[in-house]
XYZ file of C-alpha atoms in Angstrom:
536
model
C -55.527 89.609 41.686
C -53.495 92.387 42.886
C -52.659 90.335 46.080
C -51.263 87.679 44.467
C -49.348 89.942 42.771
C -47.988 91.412 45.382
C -47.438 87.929 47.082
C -45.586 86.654 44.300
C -43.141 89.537 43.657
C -42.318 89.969 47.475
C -40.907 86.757 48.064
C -37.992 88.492 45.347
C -37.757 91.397 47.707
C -34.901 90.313 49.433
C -32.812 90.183 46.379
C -31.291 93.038 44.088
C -29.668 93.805 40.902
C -30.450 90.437 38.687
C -33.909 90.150 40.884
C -34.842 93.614 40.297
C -34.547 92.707 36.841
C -36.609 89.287 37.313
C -39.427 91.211 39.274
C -39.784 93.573 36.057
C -39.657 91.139 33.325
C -42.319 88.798 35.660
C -44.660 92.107 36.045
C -44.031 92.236 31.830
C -44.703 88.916 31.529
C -47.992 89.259 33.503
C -48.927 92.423 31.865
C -49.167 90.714 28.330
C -51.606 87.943 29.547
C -53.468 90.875 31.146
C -53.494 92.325 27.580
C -54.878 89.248 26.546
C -57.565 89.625 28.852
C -58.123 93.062 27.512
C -61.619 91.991 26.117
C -62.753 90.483 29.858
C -62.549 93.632 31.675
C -64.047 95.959 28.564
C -67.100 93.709 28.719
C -67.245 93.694 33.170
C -66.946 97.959 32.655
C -69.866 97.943 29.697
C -71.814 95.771 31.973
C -71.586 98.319 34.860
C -71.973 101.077 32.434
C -75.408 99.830 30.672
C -76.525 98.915 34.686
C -76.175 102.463 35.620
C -78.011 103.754 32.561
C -80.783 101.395 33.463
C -80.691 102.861 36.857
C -81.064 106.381 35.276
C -84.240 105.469 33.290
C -85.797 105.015 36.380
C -84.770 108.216 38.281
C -86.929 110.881 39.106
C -86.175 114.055 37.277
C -86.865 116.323 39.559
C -84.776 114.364 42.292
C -80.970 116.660 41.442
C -79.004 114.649 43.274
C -79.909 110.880 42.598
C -79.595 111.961 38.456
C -76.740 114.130 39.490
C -74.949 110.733 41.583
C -75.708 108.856 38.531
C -74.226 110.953 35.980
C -70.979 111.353 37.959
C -71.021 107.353 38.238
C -71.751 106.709 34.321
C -68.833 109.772 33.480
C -66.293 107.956 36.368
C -66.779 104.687 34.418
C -66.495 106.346 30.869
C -63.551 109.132 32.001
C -60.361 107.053 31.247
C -62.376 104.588 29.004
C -63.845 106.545 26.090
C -63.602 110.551 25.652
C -66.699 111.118 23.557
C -69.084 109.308 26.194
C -67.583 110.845 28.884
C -68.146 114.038 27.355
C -71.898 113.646 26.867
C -72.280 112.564 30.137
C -70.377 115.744 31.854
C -72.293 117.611 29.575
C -75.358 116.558 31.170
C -74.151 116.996 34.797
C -73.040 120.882 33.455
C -76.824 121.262 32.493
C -78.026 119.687 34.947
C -76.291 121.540 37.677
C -77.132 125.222 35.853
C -80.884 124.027 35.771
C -81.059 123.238 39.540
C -78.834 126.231 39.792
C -75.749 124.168 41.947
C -73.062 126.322 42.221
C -70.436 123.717 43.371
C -71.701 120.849 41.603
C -71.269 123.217 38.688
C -67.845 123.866 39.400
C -67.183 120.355 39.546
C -68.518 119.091 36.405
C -66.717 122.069 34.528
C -63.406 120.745 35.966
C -63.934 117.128 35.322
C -64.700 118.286 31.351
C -61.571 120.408 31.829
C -59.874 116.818 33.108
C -60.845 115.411 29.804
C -59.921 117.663 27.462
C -56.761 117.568 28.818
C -56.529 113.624 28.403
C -57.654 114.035 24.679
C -55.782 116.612 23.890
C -58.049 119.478 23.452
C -55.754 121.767 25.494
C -57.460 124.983 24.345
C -60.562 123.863 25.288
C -59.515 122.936 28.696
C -57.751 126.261 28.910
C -61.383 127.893 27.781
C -63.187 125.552 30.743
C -61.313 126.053 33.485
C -61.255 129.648 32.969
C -64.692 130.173 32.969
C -64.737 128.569 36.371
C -65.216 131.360 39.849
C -62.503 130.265 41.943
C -64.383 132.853 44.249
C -65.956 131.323 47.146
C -64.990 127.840 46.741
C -64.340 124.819 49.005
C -61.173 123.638 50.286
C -61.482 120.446 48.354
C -62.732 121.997 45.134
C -60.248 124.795 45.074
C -57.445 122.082 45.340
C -59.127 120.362 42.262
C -58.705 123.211 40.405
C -55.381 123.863 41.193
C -54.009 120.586 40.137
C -56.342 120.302 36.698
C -54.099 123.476 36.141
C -51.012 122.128 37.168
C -51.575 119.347 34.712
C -52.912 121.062 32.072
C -49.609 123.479 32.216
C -47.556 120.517 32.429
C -49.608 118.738 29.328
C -48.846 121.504 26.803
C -45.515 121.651 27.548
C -44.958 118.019 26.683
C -47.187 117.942 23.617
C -45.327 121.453 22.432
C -41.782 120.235 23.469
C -40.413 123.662 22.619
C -37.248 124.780 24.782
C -38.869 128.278 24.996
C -42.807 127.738 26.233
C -42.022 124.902 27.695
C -39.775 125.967 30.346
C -42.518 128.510 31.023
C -45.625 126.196 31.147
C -43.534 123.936 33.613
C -42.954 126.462 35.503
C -46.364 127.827 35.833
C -47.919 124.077 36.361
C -45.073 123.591 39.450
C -46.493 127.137 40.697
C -50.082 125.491 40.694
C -48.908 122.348 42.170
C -47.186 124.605 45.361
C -50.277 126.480 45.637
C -52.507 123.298 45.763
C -50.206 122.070 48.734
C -50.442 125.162 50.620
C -54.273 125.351 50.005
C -54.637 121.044 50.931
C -51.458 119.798 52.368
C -50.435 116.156 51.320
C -52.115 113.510 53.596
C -49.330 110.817 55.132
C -49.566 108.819 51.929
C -49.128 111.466 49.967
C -46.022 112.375 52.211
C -44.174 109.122 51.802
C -44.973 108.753 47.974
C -43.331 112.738 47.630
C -40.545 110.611 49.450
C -39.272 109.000 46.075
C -38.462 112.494 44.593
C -35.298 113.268 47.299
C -32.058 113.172 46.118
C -30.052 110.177 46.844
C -28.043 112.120 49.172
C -30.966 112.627 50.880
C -33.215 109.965 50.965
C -33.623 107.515 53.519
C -31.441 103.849 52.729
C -34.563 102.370 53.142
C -36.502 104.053 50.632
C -35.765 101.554 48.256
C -37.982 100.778 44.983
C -39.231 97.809 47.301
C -40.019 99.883 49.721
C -42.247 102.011 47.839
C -43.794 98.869 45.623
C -44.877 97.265 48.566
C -46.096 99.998 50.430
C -48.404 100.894 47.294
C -49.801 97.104 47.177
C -50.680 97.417 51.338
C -52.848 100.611 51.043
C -55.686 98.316 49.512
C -56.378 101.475 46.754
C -58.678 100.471 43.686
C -56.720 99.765 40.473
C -56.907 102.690 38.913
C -55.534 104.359 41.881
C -52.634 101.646 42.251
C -52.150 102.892 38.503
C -52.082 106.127 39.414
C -49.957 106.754 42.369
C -47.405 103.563 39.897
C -46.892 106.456 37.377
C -46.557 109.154 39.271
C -43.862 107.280 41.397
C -42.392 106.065 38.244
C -40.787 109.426 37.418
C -38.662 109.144 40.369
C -36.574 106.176 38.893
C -34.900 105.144 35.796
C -33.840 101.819 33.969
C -35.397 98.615 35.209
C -36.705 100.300 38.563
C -39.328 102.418 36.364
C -40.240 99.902 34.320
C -41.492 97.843 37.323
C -43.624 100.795 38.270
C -44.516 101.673 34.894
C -45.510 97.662 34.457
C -47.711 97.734 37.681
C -49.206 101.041 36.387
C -50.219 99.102 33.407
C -51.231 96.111 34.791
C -54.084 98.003 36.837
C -54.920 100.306 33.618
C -55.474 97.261 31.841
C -57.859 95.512 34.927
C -59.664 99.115 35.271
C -60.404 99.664 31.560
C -58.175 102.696 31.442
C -57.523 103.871 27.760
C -55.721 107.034 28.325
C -52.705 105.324 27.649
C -50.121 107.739 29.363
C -48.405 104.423 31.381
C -48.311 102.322 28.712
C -46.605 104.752 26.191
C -44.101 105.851 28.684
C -43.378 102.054 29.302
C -42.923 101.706 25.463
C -40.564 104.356 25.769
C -38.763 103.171 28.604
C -38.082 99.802 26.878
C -37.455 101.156 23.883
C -34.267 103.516 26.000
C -33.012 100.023 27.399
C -32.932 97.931 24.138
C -35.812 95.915 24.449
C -37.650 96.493 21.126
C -39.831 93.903 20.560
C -41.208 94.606 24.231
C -41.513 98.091 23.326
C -43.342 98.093 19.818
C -45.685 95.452 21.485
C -46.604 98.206 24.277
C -46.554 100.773 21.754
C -49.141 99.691 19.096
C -51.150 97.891 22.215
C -50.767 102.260 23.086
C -51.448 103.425 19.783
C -54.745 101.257 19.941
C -56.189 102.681 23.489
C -55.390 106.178 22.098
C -57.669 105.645 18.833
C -60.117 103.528 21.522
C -60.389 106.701 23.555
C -60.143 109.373 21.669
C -56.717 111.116 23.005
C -55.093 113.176 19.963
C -52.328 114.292 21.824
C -50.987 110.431 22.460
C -52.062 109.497 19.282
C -49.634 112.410 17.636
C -46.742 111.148 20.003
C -47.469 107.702 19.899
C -46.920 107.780 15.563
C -44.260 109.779 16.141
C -42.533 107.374 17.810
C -43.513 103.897 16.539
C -41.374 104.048 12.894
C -38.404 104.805 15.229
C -39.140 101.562 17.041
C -40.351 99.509 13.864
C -37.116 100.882 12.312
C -34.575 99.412 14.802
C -37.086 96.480 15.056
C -36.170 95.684 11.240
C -32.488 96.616 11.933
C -32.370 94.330 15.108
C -33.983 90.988 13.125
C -31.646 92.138 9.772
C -28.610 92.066 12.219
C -29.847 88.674 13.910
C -30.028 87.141 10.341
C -26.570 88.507 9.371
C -25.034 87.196 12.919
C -27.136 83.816 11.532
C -25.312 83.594 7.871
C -21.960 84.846 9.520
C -22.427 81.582 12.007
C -23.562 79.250 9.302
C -20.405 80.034 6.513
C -18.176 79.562 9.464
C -19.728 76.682 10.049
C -19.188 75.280 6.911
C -15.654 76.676 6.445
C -14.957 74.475 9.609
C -17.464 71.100 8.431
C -14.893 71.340 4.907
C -11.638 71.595 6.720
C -13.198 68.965 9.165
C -14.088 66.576 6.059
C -10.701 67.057 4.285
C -8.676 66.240 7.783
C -10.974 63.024 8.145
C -10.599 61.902 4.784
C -6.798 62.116 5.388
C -7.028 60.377 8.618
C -9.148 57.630 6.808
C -6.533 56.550 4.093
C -4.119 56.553 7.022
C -6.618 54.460 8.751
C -6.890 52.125 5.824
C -3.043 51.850 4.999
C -2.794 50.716 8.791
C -5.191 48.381 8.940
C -4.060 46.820 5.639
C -0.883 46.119 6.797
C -2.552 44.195 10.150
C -4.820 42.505 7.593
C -2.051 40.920 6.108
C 0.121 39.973 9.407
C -3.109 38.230 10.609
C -3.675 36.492 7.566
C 0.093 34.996 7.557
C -0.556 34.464 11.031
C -3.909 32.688 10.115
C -1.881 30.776 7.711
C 0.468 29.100 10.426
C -2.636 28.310 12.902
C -3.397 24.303 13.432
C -5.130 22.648 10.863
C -7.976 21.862 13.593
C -8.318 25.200 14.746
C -9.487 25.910 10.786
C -11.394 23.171 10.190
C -13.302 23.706 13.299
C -13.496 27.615 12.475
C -15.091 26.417 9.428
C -17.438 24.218 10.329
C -19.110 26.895 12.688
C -19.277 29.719 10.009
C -20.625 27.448 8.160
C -23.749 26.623 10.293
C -23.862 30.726 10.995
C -24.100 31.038 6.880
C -26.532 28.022 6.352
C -29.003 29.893 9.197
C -28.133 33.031 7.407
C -29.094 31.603 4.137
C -32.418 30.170 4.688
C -33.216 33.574 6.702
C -32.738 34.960 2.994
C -34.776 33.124 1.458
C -37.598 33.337 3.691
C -37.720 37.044 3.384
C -37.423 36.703 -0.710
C -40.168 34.769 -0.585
C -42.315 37.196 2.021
C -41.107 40.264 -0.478
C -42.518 38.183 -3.711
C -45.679 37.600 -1.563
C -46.020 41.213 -0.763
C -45.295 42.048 -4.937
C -48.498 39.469 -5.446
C -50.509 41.552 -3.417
C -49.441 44.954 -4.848
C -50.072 43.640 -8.305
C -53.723 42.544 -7.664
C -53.879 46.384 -6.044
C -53.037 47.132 -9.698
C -55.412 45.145 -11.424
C -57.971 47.183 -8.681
C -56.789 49.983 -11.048
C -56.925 48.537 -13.922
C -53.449 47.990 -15.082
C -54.323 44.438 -16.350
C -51.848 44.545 -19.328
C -49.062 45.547 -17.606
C -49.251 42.731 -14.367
C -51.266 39.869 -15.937
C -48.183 37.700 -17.780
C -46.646 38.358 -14.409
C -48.748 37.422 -11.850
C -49.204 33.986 -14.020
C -45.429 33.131 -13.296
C -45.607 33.895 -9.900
C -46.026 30.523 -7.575
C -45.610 31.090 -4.345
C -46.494 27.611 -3.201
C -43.843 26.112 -5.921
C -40.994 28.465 -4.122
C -41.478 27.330 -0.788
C -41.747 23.476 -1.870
C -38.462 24.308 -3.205
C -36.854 26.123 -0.281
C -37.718 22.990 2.633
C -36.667 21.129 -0.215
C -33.357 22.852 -0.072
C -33.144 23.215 3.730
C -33.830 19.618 4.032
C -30.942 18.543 1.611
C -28.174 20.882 3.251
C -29.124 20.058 6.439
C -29.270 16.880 5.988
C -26.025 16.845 4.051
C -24.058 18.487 6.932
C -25.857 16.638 9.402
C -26.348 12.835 8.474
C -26.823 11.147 11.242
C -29.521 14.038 12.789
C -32.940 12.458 12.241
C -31.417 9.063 13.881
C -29.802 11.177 16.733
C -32.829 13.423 16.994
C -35.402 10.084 17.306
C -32.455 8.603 19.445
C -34.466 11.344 22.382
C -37.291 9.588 22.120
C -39.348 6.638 22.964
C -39.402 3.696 20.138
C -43.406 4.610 19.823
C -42.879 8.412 19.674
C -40.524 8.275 17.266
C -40.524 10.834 14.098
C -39.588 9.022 10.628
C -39.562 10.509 7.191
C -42.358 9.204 5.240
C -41.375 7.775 1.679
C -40.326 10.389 -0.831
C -39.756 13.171 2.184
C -36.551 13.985 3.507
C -37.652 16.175 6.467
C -41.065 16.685 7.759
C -42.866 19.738 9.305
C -41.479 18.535 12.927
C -37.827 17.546 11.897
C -37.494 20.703 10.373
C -38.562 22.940 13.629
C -35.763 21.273 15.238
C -33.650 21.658 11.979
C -33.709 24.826 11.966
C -32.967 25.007 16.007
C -29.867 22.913 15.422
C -28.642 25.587 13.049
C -28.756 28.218 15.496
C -32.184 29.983 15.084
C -34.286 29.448 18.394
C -36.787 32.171 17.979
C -40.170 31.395 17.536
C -41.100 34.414 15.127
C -38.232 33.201 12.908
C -38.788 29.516 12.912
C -42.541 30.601 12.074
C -41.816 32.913 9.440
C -38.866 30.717 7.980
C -41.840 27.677 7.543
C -44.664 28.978 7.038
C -46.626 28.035 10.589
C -47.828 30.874 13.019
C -45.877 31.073 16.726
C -48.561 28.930 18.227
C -47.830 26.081 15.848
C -44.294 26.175 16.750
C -44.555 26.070 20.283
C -47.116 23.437 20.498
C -44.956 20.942 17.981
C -42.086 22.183 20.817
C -43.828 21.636 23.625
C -44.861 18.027 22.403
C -41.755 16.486 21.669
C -40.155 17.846 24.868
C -42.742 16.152 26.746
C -42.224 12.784 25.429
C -38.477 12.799 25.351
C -36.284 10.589 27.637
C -34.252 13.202 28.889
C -35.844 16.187 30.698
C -37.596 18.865 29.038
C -35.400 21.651 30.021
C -31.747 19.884 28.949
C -33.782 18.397 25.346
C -32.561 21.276 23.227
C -29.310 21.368 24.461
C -29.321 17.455 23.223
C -30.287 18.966 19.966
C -27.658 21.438 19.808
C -25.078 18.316 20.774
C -25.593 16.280 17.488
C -22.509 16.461 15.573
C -21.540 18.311 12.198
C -20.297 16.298 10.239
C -18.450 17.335 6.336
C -18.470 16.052 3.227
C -15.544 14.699 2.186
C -15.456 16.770 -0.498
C -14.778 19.976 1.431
């Protein structure tokens, strides 16, 4: 995980500024989907944990060092993920050790019980531990372990106290430990370039860039908590967006190592909270305030409450102003849609008083056209409002259909009063007789001569007559209805009654025995004349 990581944010190394910024908010951006992983890695660490213990059921008591290994192991897993275990099991290593009479191992366990102390706060205690220990006589490696635990423990009081007094003293007695632990164990290469960060600018190498040092912590292959680690420490070197991208990758491995002491993530909270990111910030901050009650660290917990009303506070404040900037926008808005309206209702009676005076110059001009030009005008708006017409109708008659059939829905609920008298004077049947009826004696009255031009296509013994009493019949009036303009099958279907199939086979029928080819027979349709009534 860490590699792609690493992958992923180098190929912004080349940038600054705006992709400084972009590397940040993309390690942010993975941290909270790490969050949301939280559960994942608890369960993988309580899985090791309860593997270990099993291991220690089956250790021989009398073998010190395989239930001393195991301890150390179980307290390791449990040290940065939950105080009160971790305790127990230092405990045990602290008897343990005084039983098989282990001077060093001694010393060790009563400095990794100092360690967390310190982490939960119990600085007294620590204080109490660590000066029981015998510095006399002890190892290189365990004399530097000492001298850092009381470095940090210095350094820890004097945040949690924040006084200007003690603690400008207990700083200055944890940087006398931390000189003494170099002189005693001088820093290793790594240790050398990471102390690196802390020149002044004046100083420091161009080089030494936050890039530099971000890679060069992601190529040492060190375990995540250790990546989290050296992340912090190297985070107090920077400010602004250049901490927070330490600070983030601090997090990131905290989260993927079970860590719960919650130092990175609270000073991340803080950070964001400095630069104006709230929302970030409270997220980071209760996701804190959690780990602290998870592990059992007072002293976070105390600064962590202290802290989050300040960032709720402005939270609230930030939204409050967002909806105020909101309701400013939205009157303005309005202001502008009213002045808008009244300046287009203006330009509309303009509009109006314009085009009524071109309304009446074309209608004097309309006056002094040809009297062909109007009677031929006429006769096509009146084929456009006869095709119109019987369009009409045919959806009337579809709509009293569809009333039918929502009135026996009624009777279903037994509104029988209410629909019966009404249903009875419904005839469906009767309306459409009426309609072709109609159609038939329109058409036929603006188009006399059609059925004789229409069978006038065909062979003698294919020809379509009207039988007695009929005026049109189902064919004629497909074609009918063609001549007046409406061609499309779904109409023509709808209009009479037939489905599309019907239609197109009573089509298809009649063009095939027609004397003139099949593709030129409706435009032979389309040719028969209009003819008025001399009464028009």
């Amino acid at each position: 995980m860490n590699k792609i990581l690493f992958v992923s944010l180098f190929l912004l190394a080349g940038f600054n500024g705006y992709a400084q910024n972009t590397k940040s908010d993309s390690l942010l951006t993975v941290l909270k989907s790490e969050i949301a992983r939280e559960n994942i890695y608890n369960q993988d660490k309580e899985k090791r944990i309860n593997r270990l213990q099993l291991q220690l059921l089956h250790t021989d008591r009398k073998d010190f060092y395989a239930q001393f290994g195991l301890y150390s192991k179980i307290f390791e897993e449990y040290r940065s993920f939950k105080f009160d275990s971790a305790f127990v099991y230092v405990k045990r290593m602290i008897s343990l050790s005084e039983q098989f009479q282990k001077k060093d191992s001694l010393t060790q366990s009563k400095m990794m019980l100092g360690s967390i102390l310190l982490n939960s706060g119990f600085y007294k205690e620590a204080f109490d531990v660590t000066g029981e220990i015998d510095t006399s006589g002890l190892s290189r490696t365990l004399k530097t372990d000492y001298l850092i635990l009381r470095a940090r423990l210095h350094a820890g009081i004097a945040d949690y106290d924040n006084d200007a007094y003690f603690s400008h003293s207990y700083y200055k007695q944890s940087e006398d430990y931390f000189k003494h632990a170099d002189i005693v164990t001088p820093p290793n290469d790594f240790e050398k370039t990471i102390d690196l960060a802390f020149l002044p600018d004046s100083v420091r190498d161009k080089k030494l860039t936050p890039d530099f040092f971000f890679n060069y912590i992601m190529r040492r292959g060190l375990p995540e908590h250790g990546i989290a680690m050296v992340a912090t420490r190297i985070s107090f070197a920077y400010t602004g967006q250049d901490r927070i991208l330490f600070l983030a990758l601090a997090v990131i491995n905290d989260v993927r190592s079970s860590t719960k002491e919650t130092l990175a993530i609270f000073l991340l909270g803080q950070e964001l909270f400095k630069l104006g990111k709230t929302n970030d910030a409270y997220i980071f901050l209760q996701e804190a305030a959690r780990n602290a009650k998870f592990y059992g660290a007072r002293n976070r917990a105390v600064q962590i409450e202290t802290m989050l009303p300040l960032v709720a506070g402005k939270l609230i404040d930030e939204k409050q102003h967002e909806r105020d900037k909101l309701l400013i926008g939205l009157l303005i808005f309005l202001i502008v849609a009213v002045i808008l309206f009244f300046l287009l209702v203006i330009y509309r009676r303009q509009i109006l008083r314009i085009k009524a005076n071109e309304l009446m110059i074309k209608e004097k001009n309309h006056e002094l056209e040809s009297v062909n030009g109007k009677l031929w005008e006429s006769s096509k708006i009146k084929e456009q409002l006869i095709g119109l017409f019987f369009k009409t109708c045919s959806s009337y008659i579809e709509t009293l259909d569809k009333i039918k059939h929502q009135t026996l829905h009624n009777i279903k609920l037994g509104k029988y009063k209410d629909v019966n008298q009404f249903l009875n004077n419904v005839h469906i049947e009767e309306e459409k007789g009426n309609l072709y009826n109609m159609l038939d004696t329109v058409f036929l009255t603006m188009f006399p001569n059609f059925i004789t031009s229409f069978n006038a296509l065909l062979k003698k013994e294919d020809q379509i007559w009207p039988k007695s009493g009929e005026t049109l019949n189902a064919t004629l009036r497909i074609f009918a209805l063609m001549r007046l303009g409406i061609n499309e099958h779904e109409a023509i279907a709808k209009i009479l009654d037939y489905s599309v199939s019907t239609v197109y086979t009573y089509k298809m029928r009649i063009k095939s025995r027609a004397l003139v080819p099949a593709n030129d027979f409706e435009q032979k349709i389309m040719e028969i004349k209009f003819i008025e009534s001399n009464d028009q």
